mmCIF file of N, CA and C and ligand atoms in Angstrom:
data_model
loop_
_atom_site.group_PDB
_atom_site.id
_atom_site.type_symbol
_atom_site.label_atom_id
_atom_site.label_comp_id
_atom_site.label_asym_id
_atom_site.label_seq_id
_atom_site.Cartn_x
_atom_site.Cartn_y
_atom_site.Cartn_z
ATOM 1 N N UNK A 1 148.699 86.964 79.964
ATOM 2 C CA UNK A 1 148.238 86.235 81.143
ATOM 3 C C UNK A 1 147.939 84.789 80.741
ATOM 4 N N UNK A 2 148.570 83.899 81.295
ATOM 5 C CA UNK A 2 148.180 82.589 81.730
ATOM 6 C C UNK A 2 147.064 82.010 81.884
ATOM 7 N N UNK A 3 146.478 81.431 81.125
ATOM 8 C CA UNK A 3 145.169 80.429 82.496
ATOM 9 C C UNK A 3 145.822 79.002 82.691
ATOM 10 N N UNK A 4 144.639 78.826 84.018
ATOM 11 C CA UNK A 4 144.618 77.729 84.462
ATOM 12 C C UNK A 4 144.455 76.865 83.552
ATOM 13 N N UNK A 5 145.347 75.485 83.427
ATOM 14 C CA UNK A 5 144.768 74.450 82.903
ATOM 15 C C UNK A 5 143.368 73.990 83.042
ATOM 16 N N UNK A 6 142.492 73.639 81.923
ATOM 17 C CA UNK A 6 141.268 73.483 82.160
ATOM 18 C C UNK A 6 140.459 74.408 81.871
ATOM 19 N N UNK A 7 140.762 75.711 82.640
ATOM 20 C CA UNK A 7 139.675 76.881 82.616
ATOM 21 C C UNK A 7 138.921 77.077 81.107
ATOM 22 N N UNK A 8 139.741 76.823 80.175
ATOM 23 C CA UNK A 8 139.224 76.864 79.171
ATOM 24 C C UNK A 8 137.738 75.853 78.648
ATOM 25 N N UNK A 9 138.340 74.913 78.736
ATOM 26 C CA UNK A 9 137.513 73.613 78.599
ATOM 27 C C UNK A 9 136.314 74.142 79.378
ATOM 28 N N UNK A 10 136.627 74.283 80.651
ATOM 29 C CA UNK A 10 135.395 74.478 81.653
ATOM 30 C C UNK A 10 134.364 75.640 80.572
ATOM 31 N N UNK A 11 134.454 76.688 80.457
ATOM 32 C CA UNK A 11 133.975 78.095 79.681
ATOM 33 C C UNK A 11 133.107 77.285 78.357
ATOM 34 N N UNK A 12 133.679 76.431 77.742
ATOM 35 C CA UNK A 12 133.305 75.778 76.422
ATOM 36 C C UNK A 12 132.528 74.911 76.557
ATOM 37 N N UNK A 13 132.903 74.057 77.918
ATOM 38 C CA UNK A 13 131.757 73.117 78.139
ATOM 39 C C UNK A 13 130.392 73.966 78.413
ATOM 40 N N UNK A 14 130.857 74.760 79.143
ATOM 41 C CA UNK A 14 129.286 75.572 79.576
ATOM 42 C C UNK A 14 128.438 76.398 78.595
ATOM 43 N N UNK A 15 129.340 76.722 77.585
ATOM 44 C CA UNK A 15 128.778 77.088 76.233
ATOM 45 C C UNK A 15 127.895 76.126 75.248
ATOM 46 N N UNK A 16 128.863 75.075 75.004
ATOM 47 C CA UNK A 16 127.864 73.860 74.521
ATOM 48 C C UNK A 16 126.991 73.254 74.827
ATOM 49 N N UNK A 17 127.032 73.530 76.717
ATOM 50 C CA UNK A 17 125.722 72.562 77.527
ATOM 51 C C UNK A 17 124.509 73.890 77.063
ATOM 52 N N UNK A 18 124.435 74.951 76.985
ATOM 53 C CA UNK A 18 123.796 76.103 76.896
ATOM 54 C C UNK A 18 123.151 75.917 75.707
ATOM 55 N N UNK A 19 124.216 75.596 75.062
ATOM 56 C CA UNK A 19 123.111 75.863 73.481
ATOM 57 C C UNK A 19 122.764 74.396 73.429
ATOM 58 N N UNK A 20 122.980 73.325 73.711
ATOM 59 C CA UNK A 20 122.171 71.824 73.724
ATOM 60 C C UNK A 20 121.093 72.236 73.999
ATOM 61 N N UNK A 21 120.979 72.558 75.727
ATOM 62 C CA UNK A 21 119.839 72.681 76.008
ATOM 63 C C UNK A 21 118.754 73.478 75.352
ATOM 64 N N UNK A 22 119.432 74.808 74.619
ATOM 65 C CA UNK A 22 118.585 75.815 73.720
ATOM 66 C C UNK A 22 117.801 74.733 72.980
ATOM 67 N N UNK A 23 118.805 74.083 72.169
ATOM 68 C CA UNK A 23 118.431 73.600 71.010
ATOM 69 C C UNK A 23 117.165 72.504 71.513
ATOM 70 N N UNK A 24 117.483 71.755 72.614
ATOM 71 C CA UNK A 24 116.502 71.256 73.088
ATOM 72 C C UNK A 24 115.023 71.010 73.274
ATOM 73 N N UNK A 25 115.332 72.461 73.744
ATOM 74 C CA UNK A 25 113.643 73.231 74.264
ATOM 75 C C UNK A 25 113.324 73.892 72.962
ATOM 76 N N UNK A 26 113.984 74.137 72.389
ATOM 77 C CA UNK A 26 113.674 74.521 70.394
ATOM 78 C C UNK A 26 113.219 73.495 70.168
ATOM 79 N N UNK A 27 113.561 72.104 70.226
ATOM 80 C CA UNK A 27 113.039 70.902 69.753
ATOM 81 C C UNK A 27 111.737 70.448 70.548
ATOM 82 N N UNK A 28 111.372 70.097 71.603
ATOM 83 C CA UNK A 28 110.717 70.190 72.331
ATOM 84 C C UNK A 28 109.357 71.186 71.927
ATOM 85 N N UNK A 29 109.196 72.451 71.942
ATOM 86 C CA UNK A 29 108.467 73.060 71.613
ATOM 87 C C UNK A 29 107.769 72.921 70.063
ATOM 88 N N UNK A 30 108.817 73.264 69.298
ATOM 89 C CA UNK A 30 108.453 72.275 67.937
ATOM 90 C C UNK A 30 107.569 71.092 67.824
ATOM 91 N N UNK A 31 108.201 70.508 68.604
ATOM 92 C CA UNK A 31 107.032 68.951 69.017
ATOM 93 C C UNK A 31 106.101 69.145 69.307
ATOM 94 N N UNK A 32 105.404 70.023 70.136
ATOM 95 C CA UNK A 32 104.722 70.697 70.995
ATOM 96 C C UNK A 32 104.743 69.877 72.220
ATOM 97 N N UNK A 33 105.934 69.683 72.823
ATOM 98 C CA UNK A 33 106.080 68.720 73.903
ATOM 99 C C UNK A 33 106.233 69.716 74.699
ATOM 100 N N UNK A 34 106.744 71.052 74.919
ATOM 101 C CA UNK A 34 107.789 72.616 75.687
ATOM 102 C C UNK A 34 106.755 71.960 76.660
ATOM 103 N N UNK A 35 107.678 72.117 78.072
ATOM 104 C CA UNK A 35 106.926 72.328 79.087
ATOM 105 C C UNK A 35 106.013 72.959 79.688
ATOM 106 N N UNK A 36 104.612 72.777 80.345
ATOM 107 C CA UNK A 36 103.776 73.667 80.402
ATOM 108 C C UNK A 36 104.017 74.065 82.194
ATOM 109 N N UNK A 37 103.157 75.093 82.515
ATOM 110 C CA UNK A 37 103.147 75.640 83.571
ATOM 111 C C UNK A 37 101.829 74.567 84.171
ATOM 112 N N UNK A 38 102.511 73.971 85.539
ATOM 113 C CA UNK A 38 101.644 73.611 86.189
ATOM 114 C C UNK A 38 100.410 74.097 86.077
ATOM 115 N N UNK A 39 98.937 73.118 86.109
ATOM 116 C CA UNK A 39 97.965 73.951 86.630
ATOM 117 C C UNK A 39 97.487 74.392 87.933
ATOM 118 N N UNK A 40 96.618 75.394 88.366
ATOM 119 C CA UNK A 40 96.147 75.702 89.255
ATOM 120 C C UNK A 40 95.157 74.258 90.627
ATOM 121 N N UNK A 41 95.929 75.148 91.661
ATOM 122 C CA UNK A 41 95.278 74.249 92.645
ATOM 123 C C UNK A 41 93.752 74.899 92.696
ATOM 124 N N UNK A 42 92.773 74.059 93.124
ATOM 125 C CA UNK A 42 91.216 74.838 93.275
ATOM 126 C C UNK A 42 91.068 74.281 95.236
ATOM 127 N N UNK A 43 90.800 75.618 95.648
ATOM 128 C CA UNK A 43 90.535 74.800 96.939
ATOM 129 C C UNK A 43 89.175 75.574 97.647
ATOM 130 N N UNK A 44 88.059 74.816 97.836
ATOM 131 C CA UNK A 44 86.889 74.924 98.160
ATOM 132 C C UNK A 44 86.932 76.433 99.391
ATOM 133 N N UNK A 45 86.465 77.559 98.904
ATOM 134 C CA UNK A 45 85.497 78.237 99.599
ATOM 135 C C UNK A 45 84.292 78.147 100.333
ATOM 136 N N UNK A 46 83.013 78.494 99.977
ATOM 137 C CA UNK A 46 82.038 78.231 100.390
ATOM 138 C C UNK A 46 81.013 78.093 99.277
ATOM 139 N N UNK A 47 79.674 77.850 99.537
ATOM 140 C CA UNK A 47 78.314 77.879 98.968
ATOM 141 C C UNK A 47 77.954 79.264 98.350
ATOM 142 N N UNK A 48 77.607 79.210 97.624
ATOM 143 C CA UNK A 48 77.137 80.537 96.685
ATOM 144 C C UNK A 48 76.074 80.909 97.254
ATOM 145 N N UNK A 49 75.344 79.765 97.917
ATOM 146 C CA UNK A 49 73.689 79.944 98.869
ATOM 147 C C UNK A 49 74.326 80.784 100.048
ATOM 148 N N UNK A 50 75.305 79.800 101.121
ATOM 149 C CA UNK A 50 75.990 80.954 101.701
ATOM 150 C C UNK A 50 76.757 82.099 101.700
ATOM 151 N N UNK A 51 77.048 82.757 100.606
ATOM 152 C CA UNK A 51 77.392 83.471 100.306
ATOM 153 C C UNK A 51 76.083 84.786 100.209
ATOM 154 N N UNK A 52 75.207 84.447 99.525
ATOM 155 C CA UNK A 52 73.928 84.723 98.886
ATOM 156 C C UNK A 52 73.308 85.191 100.733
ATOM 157 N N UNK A 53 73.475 84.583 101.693
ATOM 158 C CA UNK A 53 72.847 84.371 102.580
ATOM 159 C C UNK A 53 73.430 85.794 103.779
ATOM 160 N N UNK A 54 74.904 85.537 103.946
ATOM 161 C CA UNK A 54 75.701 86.166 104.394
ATOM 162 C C UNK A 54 76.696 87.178 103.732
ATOM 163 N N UNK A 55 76.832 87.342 102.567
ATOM 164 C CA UNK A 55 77.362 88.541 101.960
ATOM 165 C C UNK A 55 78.712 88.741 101.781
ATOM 166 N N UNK A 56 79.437 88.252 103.031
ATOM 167 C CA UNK A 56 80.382 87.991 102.821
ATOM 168 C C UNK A 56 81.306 86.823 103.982
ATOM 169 N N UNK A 57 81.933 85.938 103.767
ATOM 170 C CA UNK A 57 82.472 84.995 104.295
ATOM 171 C C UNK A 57 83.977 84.740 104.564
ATOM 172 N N UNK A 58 84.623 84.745 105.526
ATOM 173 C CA UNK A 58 86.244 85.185 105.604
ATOM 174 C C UNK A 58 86.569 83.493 106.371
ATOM 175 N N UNK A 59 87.492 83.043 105.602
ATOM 176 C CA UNK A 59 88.297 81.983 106.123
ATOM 177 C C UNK A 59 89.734 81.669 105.903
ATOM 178 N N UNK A 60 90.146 80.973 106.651
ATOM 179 C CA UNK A 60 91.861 81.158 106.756
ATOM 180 C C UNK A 60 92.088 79.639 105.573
ATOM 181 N N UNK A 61 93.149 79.736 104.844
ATOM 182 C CA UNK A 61 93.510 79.027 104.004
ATOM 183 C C UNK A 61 94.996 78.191 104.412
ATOM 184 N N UNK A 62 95.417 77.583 104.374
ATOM 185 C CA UNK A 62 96.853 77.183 104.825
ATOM 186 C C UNK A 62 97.954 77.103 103.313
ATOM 187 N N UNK A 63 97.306 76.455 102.298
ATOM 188 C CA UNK A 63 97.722 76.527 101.402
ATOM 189 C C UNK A 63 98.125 77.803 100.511
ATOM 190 N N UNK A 64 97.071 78.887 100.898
ATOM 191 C CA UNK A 64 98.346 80.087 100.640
ATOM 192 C C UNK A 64 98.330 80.985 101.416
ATOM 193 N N UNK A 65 98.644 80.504 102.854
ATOM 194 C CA UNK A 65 99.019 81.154 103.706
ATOM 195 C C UNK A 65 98.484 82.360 104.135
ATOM 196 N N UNK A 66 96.570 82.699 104.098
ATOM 197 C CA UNK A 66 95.902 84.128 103.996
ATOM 198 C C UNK A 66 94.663 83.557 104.356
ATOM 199 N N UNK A 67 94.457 84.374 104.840
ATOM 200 C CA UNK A 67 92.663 84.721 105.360
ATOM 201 C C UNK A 67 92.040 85.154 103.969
ATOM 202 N N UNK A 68 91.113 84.392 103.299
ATOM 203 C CA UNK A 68 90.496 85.092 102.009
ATOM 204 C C UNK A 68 89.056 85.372 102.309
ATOM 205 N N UNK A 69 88.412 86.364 102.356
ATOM 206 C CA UNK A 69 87.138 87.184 102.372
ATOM 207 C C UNK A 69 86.626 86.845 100.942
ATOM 208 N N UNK A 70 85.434 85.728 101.063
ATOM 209 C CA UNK A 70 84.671 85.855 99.610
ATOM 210 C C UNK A 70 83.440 86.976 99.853
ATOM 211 N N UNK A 71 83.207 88.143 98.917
ATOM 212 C CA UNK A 71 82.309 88.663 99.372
ATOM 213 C C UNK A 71 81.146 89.153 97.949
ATOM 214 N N UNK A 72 80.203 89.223 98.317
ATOM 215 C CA UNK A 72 79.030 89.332 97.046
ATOM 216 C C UNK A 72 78.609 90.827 97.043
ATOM 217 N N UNK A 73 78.954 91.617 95.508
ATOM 218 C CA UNK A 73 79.224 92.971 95.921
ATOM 219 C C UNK A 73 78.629 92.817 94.690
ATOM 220 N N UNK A 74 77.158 94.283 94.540
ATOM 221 C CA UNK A 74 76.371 94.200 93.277
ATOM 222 C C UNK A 74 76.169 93.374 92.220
ATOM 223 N N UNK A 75 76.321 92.232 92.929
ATOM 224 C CA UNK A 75 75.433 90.135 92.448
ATOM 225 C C UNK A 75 77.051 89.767 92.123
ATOM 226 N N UNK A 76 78.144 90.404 92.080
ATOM 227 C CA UNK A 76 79.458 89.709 91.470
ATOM 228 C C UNK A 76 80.492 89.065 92.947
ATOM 229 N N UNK A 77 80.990 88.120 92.546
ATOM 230 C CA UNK A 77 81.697 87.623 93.666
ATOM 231 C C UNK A 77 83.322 88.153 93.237
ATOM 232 N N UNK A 78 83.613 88.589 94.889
ATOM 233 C CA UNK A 78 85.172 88.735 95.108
ATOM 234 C C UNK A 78 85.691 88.057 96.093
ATOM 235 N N UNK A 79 87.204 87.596 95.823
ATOM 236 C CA UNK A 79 87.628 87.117 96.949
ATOM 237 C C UNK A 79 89.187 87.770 96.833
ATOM 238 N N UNK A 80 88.953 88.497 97.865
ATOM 239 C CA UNK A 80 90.467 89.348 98.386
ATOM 240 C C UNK A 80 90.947 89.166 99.927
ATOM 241 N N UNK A 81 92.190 89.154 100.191
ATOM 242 C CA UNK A 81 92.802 88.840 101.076
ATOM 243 C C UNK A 81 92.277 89.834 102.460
ATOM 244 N N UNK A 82 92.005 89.033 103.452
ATOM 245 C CA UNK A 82 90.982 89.816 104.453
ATOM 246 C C UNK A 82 91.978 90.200 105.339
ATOM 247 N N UNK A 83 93.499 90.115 105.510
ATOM 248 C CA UNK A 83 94.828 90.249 106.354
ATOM 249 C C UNK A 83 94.721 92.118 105.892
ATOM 250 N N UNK A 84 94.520 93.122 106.648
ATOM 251 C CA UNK A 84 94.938 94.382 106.535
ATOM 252 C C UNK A 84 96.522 94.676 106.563
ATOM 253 N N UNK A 85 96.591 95.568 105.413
ATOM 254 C CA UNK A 85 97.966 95.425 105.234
ATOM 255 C C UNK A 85 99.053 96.493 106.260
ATOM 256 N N UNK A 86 97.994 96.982 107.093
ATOM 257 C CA UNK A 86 98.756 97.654 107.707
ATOM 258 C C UNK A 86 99.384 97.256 109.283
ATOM 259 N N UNK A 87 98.801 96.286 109.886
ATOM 260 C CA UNK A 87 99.415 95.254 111.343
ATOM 261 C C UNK A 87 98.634 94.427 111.277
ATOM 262 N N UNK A 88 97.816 93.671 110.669
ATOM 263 C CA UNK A 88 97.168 92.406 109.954
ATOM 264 C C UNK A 88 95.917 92.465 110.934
ATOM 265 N N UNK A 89 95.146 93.418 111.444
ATOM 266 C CA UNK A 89 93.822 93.466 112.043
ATOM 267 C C UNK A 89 92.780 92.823 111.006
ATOM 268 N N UNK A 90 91.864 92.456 111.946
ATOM 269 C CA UNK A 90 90.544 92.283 111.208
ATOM 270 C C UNK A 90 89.756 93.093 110.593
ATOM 271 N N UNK A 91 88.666 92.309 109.390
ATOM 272 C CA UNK A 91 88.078 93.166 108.630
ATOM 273 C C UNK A 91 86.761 93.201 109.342
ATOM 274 N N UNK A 92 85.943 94.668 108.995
ATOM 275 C CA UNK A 92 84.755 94.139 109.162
ATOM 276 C C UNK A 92 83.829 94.392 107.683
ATOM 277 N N UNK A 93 83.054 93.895 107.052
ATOM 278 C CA UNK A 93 82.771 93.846 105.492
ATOM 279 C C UNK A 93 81.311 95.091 105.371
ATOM 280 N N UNK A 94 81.520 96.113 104.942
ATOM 281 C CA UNK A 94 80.129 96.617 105.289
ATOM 282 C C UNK A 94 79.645 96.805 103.685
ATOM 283 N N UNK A 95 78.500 95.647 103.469
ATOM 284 C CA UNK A 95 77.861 95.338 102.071
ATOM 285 C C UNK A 95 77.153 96.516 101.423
ATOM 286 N N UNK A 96 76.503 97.656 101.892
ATOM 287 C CA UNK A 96 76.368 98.479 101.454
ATOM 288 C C UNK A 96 77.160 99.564 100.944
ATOM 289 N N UNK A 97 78.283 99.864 101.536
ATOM 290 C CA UNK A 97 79.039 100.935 101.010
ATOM 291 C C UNK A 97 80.445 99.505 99.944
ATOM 292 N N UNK A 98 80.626 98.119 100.337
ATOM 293 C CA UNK A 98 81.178 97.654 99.630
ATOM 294 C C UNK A 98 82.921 98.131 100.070
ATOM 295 N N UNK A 99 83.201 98.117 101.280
ATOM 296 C CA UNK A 99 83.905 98.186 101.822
ATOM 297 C C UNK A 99 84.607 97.042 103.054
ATOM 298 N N UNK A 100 85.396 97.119 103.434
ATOM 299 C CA UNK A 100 86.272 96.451 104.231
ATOM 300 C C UNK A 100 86.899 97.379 105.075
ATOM 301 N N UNK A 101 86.304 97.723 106.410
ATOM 302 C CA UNK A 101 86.823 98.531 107.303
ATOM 303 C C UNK A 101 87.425 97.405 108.612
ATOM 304 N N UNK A 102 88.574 98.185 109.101
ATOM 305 C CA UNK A 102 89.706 97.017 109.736
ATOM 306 C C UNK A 102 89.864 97.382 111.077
ATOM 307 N N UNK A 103 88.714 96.365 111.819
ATOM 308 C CA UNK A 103 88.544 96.649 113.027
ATOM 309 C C UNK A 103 89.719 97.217 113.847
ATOM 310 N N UNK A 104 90.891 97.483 114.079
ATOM 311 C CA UNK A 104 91.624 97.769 114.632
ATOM 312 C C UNK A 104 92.116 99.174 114.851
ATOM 313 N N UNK A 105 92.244 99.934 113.628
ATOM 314 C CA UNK A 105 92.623 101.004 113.596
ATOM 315 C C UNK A 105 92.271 102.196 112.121
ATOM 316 N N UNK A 106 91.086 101.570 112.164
ATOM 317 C CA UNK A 106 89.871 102.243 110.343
ATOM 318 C C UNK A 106 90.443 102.096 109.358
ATOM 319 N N UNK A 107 91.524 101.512 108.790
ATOM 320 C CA UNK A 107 91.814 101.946 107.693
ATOM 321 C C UNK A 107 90.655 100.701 106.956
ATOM 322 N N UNK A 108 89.747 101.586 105.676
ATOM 323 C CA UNK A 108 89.293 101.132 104.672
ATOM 324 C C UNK A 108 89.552 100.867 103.335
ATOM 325 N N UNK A 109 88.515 99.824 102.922
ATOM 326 C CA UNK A 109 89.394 99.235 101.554
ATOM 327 C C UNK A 109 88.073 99.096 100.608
ATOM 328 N N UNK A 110 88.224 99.925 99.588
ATOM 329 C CA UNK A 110 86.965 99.288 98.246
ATOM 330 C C UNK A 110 87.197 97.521 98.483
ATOM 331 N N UNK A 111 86.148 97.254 98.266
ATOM 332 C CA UNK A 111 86.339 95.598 98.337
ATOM 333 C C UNK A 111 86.211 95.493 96.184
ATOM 334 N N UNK A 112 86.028 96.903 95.688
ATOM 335 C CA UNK A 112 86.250 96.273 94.066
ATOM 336 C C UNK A 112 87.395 96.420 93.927
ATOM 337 N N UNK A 113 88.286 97.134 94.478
ATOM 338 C CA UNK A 113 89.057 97.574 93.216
ATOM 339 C C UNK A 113 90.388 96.646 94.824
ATOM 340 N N UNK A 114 90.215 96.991 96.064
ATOM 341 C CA UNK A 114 91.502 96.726 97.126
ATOM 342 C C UNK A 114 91.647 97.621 97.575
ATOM 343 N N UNK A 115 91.414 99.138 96.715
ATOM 344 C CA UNK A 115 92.270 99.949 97.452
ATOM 345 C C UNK A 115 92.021 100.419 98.580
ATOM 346 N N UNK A 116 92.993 101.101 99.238
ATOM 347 C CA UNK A 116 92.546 101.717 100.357
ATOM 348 C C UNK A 116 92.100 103.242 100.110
ATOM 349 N N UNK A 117 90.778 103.588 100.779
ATOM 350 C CA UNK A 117 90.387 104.821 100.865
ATOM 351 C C UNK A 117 90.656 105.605 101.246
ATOM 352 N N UNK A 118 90.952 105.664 102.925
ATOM 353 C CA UNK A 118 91.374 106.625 103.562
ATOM 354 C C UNK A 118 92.874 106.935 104.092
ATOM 355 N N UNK A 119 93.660 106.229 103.491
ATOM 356 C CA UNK A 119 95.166 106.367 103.552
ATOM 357 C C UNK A 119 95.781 106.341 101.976
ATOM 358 N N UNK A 120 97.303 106.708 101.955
ATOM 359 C CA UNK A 120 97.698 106.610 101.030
ATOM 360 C C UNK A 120 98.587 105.603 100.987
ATOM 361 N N UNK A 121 98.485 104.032 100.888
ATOM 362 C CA UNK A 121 99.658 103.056 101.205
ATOM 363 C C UNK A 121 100.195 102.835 99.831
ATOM 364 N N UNK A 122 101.201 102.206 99.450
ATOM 365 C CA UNK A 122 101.855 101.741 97.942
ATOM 366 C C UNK A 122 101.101 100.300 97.821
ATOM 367 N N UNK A 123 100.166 99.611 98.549
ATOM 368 C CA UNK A 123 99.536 98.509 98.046
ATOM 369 C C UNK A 123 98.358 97.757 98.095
ATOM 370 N N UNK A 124 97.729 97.041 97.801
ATOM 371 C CA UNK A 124 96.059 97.042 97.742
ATOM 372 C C UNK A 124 96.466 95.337 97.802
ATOM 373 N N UNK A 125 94.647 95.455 98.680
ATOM 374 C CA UNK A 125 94.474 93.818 98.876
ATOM 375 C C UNK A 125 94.471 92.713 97.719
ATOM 376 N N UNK A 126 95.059 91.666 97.929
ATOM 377 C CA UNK A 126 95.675 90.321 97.201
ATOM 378 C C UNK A 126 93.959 90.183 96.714
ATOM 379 N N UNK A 127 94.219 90.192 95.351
ATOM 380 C CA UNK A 127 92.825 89.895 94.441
ATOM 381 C C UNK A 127 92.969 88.337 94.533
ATOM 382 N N UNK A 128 92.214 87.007 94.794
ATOM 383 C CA UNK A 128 92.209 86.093 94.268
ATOM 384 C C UNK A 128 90.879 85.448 93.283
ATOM 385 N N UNK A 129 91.624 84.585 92.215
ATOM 386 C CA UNK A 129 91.131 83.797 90.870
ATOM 387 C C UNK A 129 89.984 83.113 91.329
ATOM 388 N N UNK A 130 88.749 82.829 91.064
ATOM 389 C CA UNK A 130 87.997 81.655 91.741
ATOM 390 C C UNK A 130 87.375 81.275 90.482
ATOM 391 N N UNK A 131 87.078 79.903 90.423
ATOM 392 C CA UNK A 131 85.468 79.868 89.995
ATOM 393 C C UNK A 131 84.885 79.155 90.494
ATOM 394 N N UNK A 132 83.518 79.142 90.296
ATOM 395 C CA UNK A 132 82.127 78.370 90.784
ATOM 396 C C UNK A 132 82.112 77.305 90.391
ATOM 397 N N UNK A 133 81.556 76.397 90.416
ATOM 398 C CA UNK A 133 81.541 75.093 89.608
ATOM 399 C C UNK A 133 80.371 74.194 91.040
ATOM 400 N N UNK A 134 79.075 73.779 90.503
ATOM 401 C CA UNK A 134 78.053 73.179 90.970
ATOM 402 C C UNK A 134 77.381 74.145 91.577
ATOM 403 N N UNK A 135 78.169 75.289 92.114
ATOM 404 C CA UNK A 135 77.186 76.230 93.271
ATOM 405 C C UNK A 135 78.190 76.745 93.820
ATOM 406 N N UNK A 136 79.731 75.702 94.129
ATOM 407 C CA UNK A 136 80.323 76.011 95.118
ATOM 408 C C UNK A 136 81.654 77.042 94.390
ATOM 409 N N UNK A 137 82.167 78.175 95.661
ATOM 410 C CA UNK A 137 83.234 78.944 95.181
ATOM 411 C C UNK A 137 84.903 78.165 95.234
ATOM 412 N N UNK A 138 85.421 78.229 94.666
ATOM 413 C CA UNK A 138 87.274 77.456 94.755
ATOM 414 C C UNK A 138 87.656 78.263 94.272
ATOM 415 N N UNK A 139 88.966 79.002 95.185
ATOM 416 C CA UNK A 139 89.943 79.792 95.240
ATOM 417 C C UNK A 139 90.997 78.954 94.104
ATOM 418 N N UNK A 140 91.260 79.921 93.116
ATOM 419 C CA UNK A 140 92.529 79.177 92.262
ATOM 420 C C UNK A 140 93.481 79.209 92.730
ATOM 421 N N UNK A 141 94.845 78.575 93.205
ATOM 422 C CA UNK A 141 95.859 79.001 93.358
ATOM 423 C C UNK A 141 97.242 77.936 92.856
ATOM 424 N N UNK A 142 98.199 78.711 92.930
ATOM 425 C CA UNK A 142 99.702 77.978 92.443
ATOM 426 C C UNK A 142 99.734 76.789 93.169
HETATM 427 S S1 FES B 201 95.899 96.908 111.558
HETATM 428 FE FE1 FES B 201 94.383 97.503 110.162
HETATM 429 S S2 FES B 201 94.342 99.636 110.274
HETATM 430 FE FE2 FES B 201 95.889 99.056 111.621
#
């Protein structure tokens, strides 16, 4: 079989651009120049006083696209995605049992761990990163 004129060249060029670049980011890293992973965006939650006050606090975020529930569960703070994963009803947060029951149609959620209690679904509420810093809570995100 025949090839196309070229085809070859083409195959070889893409071989050599491949390992340049290897060699590149080999060099690069060596340097300790290797590219790093962006850091995290921080975007303001609430007051730890309000938090402290109200137990738990649910607000819509635009930046990643979710309702995040910060909530204060045996003195530790969580913030998990307050969107129910089953037709996106509301939560309601009940601080004593440490739950997230979803006004719409019961399904409950440990607010430690996500999961759901009383169903068997394949997925649990979106844990998000925070930290404190002065008092106040900031959601980490990409
Ligand atoms: S929408 Fe939450 S249980 Fe149905």
């Amino acid at each position: 079989m025949r090839e196309a004129p070229g085809s070859v060249a083409k195959t070889s060029a893409r071989y050599s651009d491949s390992r340049v670049a290897d060699s590149l980011d080999d060099s690069l890293e060596t340097a300790g120049l290797a590219p790093q992973p962006a850091p995290l965006k921080r975007i303001a939650h609430c007051s730890m006083e309000e938090l402290r006050q109200r137990r738990c606090i649910i607000r819509w975020f635009d930046e990643v696209r979710d309702e995040i529930a910060a909530m204060l569960v045996d003195g530790n703070v969580i913030l998990r995605s307050s969107v129910c994963p089953h037709f996106g009803g509301d939560f309601e947060f009940r601080a004593t049992e440490a739950i997230l029951e979803c006004k719409w149609h019961g399904w409950k959620f440990d607010a430690r761990t996500g999961e759901c209690r009383n169903h068997t679904i394949g997925t649990k509420l979106r844990t998000y990163q925070f930290e404190i810093v002065d008092g106040m809570i900031f959601v980490k995100c990409e």
